[in-house]
XYZ file of N, CA and C in Angstrom:
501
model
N 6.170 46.636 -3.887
C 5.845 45.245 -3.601
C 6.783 44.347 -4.402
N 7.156 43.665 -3.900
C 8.289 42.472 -4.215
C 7.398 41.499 -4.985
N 8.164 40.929 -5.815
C 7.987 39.571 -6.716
C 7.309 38.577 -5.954
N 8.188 37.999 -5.213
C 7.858 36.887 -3.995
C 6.228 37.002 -3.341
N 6.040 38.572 -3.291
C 5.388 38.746 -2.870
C 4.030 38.589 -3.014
N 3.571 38.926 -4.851
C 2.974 38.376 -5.854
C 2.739 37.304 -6.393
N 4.091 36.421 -5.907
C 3.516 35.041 -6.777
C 3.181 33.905 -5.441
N 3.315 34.387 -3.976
C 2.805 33.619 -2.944
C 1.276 33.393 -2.989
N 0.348 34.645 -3.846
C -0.796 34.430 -3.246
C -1.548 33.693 -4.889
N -1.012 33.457 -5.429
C -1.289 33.151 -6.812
C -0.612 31.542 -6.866
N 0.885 30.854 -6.282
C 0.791 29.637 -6.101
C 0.330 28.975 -4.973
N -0.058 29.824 -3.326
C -1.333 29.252 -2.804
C -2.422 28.841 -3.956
N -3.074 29.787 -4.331
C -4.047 29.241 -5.347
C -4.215 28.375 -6.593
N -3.262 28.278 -7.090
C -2.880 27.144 -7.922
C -2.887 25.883 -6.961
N -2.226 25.965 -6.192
C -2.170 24.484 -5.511
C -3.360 24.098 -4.804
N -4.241 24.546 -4.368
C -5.041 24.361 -3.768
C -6.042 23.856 -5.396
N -6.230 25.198 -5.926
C -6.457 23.919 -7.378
C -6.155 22.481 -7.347
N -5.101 22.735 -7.901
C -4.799 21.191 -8.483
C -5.256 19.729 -7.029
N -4.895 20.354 -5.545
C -5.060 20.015 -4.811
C -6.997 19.461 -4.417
N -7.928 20.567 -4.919
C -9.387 20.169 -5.277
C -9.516 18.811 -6.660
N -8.815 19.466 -7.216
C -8.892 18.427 -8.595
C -8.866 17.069 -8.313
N -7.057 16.819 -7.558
C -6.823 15.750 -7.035
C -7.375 14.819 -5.869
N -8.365 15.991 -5.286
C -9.272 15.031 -4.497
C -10.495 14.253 -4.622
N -11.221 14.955 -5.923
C -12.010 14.580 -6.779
C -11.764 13.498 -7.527
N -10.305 13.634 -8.414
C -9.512 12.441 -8.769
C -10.169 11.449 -8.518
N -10.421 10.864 -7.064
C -9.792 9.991 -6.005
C -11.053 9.074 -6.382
N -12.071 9.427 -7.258
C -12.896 8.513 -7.625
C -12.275 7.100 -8.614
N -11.615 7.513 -9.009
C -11.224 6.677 -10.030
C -9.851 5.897 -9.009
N -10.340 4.451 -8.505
C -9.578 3.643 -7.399
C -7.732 3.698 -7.686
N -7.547 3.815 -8.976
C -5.906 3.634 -8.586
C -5.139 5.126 -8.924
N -6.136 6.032 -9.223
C -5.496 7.654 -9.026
C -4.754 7.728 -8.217
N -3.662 8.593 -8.104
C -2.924 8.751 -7.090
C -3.082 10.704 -5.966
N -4.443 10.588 -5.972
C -4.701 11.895 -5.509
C -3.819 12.156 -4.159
N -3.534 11.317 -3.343
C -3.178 12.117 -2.213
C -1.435 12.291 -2.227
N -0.818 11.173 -3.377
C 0.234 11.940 -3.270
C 0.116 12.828 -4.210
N -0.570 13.349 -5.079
C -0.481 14.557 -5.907
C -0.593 15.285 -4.967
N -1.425 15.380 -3.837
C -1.914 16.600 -3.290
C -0.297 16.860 -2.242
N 0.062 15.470 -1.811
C 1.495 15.584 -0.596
C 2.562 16.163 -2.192
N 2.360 16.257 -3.139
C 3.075 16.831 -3.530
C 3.587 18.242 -4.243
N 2.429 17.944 -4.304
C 1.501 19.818 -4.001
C 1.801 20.757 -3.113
N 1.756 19.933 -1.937
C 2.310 20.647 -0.626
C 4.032 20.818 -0.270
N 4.433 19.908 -1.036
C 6.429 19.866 -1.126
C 6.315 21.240 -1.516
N 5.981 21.121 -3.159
C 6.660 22.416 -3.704
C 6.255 23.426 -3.490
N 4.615 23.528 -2.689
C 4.669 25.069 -2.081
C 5.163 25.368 -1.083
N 5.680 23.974 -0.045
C 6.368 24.543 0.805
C 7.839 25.007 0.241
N 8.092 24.643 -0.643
C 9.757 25.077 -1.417
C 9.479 26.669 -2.021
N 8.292 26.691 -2.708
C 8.120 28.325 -3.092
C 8.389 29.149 -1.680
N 6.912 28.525 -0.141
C 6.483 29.510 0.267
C 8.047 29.507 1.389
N 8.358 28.905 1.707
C 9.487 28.816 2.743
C 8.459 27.715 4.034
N 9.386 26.988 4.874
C 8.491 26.401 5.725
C 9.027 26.987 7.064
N 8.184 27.609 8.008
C 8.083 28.015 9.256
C 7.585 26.301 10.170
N 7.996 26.299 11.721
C 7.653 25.286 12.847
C 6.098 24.431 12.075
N 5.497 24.947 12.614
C 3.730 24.627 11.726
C 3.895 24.299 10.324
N 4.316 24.583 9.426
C 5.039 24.133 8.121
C 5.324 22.797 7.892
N 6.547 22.617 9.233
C 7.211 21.294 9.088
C 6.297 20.425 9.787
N 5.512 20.744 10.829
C 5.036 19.574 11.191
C 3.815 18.754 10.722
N 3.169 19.996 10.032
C 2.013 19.613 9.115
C 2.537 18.805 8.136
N 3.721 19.348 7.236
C 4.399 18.329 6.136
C 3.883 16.909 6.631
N 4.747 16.767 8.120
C 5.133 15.407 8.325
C 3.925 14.450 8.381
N 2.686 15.470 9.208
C 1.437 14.694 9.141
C 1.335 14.209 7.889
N 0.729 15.302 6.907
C 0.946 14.967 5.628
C 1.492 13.870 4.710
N 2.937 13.709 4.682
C 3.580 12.745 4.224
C 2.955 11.376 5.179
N 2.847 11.171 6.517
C 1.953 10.245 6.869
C 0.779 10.175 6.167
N -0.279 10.713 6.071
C -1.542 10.731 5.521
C -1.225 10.321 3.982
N -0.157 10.404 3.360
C -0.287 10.234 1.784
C -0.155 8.798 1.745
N 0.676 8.516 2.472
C 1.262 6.665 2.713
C 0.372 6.077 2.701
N -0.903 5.921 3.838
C -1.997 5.940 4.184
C -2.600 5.649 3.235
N -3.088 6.813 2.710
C -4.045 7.054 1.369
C -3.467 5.738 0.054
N -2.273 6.260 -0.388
C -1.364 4.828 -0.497
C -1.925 3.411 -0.637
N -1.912 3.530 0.446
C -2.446 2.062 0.881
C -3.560 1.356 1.227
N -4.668 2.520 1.296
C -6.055 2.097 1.327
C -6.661 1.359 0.299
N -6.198 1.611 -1.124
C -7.149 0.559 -2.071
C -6.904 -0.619 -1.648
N -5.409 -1.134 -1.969
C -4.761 -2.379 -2.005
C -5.584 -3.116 -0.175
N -4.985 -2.372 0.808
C -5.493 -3.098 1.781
C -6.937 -3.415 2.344
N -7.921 -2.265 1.916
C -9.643 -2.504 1.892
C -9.814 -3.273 0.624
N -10.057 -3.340 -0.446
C -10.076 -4.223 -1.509
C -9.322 -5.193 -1.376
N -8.641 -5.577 -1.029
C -7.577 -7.035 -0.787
C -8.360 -7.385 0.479
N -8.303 -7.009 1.648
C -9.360 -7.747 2.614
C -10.635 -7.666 2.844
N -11.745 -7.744 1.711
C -12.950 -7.543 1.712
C -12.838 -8.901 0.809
N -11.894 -9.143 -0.405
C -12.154 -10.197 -0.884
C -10.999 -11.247 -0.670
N -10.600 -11.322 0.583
C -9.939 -12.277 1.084
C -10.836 -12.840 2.204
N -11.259 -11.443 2.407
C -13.114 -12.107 3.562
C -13.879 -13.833 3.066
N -13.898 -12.999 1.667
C -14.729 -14.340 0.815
C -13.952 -15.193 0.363
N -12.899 -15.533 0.401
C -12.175 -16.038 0.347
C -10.707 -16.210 -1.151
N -10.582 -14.991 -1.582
C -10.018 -14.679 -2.888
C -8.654 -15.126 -2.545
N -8.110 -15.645 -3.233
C -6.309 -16.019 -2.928
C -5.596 -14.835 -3.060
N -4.536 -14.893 -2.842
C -3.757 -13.740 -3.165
C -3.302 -13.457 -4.736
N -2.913 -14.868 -5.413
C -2.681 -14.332 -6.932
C -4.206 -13.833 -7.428
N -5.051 -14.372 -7.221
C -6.260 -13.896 -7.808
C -6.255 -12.299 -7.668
N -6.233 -11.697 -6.463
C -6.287 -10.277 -5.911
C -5.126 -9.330 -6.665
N -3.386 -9.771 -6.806
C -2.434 -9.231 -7.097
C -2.489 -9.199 -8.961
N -3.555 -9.971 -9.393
C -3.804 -10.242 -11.148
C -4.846 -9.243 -11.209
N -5.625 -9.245 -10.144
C -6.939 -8.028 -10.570
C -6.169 -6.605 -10.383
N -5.290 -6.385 -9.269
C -4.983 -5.078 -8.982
C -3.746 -4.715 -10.020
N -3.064 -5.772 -10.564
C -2.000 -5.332 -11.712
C -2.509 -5.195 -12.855
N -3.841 -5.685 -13.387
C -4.720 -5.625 -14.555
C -5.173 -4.266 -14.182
N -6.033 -4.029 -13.190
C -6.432 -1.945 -12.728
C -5.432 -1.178 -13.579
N -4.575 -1.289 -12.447
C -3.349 -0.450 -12.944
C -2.975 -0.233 -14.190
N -3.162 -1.429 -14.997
C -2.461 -1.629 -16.498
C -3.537 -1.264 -18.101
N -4.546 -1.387 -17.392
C -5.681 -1.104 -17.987
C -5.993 0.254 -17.910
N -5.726 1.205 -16.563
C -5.983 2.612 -16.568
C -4.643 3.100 -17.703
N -3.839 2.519 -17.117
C -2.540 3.617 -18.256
C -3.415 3.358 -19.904
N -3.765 2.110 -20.028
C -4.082 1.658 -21.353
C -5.556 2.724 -21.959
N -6.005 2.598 -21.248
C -7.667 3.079 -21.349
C -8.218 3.444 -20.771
N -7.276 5.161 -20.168
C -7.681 5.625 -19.385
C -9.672 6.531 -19.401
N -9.879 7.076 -18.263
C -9.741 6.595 -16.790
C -10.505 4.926 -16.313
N -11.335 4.406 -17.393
C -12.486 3.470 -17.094
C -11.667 2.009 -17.418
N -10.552 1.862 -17.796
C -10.074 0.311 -18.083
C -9.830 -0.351 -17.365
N -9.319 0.228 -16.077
C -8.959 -0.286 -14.738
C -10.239 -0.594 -13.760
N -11.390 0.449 -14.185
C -12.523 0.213 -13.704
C -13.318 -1.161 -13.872
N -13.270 -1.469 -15.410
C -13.378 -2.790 -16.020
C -13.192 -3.869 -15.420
N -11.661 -4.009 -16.045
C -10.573 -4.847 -15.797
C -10.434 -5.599 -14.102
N -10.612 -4.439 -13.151
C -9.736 -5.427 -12.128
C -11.416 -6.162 -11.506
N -12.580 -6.136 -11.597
C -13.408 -6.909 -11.443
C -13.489 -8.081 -11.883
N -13.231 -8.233 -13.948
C -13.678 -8.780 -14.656
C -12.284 -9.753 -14.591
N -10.856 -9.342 -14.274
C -9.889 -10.415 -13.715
C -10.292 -11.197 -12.602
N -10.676 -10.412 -11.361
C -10.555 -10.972 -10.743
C -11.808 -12.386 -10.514
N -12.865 -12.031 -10.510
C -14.052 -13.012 -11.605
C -13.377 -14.177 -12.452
N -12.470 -13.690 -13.265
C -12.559 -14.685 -13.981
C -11.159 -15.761 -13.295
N -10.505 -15.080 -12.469
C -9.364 -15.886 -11.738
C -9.799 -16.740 -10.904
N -10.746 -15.737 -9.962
C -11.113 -16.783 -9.416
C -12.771 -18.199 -9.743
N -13.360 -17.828 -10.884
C -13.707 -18.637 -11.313
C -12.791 -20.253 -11.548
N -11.778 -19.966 -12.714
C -11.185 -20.433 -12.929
C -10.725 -21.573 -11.827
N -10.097 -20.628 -10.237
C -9.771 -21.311 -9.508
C -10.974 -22.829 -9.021
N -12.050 -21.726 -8.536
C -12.738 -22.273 -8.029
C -14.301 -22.978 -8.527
N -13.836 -23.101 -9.733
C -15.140 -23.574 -10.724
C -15.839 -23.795 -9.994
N -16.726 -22.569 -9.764
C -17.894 -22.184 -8.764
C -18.251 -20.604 -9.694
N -19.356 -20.228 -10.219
C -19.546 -18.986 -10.423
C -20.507 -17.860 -9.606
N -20.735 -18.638 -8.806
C -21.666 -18.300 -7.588
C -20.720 -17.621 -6.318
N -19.586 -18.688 -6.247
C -18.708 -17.879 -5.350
C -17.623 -17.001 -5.718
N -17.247 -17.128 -7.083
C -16.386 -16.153 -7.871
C -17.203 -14.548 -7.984
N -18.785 -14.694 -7.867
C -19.430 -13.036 -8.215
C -19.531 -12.770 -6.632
N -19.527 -13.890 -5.656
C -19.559 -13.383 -4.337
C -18.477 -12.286 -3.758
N -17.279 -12.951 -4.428
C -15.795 -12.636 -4.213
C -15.868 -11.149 -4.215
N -16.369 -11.063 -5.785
C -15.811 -9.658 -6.588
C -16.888 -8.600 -6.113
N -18.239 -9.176 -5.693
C -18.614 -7.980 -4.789
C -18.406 -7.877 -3.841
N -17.813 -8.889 -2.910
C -16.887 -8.113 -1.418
C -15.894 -7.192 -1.897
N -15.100 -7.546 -3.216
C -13.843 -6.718 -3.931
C -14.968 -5.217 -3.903
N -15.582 -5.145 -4.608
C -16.108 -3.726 -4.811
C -16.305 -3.107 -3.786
N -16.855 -3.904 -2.270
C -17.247 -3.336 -1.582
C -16.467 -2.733 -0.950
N -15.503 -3.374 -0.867
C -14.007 -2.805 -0.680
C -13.408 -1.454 -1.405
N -13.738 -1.692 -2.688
C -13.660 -0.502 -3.534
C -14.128 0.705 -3.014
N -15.588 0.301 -2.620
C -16.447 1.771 -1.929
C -15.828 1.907 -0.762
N -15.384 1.185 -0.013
C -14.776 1.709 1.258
C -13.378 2.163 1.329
N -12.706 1.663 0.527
C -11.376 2.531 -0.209
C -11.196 3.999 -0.358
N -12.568 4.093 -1.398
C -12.696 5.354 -1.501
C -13.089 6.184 -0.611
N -14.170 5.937 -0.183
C -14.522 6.903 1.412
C -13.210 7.371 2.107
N -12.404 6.306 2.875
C -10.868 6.293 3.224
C -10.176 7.463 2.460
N -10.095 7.021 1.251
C -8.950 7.460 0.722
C -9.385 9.291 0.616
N -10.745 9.603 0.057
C -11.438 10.792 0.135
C -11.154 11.850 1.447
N -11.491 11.219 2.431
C -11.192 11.602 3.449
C -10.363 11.705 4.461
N -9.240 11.237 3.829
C -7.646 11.362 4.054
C -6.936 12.555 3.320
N -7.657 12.702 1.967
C -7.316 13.692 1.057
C -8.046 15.217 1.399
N -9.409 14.701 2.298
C -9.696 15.981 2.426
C -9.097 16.674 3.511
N -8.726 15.797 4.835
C -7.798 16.085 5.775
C -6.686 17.031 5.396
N -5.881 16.350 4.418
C -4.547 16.534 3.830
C -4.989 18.223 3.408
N -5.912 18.260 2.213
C -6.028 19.904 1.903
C -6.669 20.785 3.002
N -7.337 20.013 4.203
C -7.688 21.207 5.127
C -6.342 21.277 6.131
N -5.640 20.464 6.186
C -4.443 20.581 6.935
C -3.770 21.482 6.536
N -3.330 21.856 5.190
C -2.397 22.231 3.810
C -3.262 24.215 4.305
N -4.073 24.191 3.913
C -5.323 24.943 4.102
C -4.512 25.742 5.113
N -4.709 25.048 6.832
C -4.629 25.874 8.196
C -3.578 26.680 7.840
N -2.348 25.546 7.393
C -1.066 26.577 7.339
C -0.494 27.476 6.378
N -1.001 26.941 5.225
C -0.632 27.806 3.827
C -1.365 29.266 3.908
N -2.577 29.186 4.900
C -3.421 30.321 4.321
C -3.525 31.167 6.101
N -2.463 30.632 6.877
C -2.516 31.392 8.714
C -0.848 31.540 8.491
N -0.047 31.551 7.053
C 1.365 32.476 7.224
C 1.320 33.651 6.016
């Protein structure tokens, strides 16, 4: 038995690891689970070799990560543009997320991009009635982000799944 041969069924399984991990991830809104997982799938397709079914799953794939991508920003940005959030208000909460998870990780971003965006648009709209309206359309957005984004990721590893584990 060949080398190659040994370490195919051992980095299937690693990746599919990290690939569970990263879908779980996906709780925490600015994780980047689905391109961990589209990238997961690069380098086993570079270990395993890619056959027809290989490449075209990739491509789904790399679609689906974009996707995933883009679900916080665009469900959370139009849930509280519903209520009427401006755009700097929205682009100060989602750069505070971001800046707050590197800072204090995983829960700072959790904090942060509510308690910006609240207080931006307070600020704007010296109204505090319609500033907590805002930020729970924002959340609600949040929850629907995630659903999205979850289930883009789970796609992605049962896609990853058909072909990694039918060559």
């Amino acid at each position: 038995m060949e080398l190659s041969e040994l370490l195919l069924p051992l980095s299937r399984g690693l990746a599919l690891l990290i690939m569970v991990v990263s879908l779980f991830g996906l709780i925490i809104p600015i994780f980047p689970g689905t391109t961990i997982i589209w990238v997961v799938a690069v380098l086993y397709a570079i270990v395993a070799g890619l056959d027809t079914l290989g490449w075209v799953i990739l491509g789904v794939l790399t679609v689906l990560a974009i996707l995933g991508g883009l679900a916080d920003n665009l469900l959370m940005g139009a849930k509280a543009r519903e209520q009427g959030a401006s755009c700097l208000s929205i682009a100060l909460a989602l750069a505070a997320g971001v800046l707050f998870t590197l800072i204090f990780p995983p829960i700072g971003g959790l904090i942060a991009t509510p308690l910006v965006l609240f207080g931006t648009e307070y600020w704007r709209l010296k109204n505090r009635d319609r500033a907590i309206e805002v930020t729970k359309a924002m959340l609600i957005g949040w929850g629907w982000s995630f659903v999205a984004r979850f289930g883009i990721g789970l796609l992605m590893v049962v896609l990853w799944s058909v072909w990694a584990f039918s060559s």
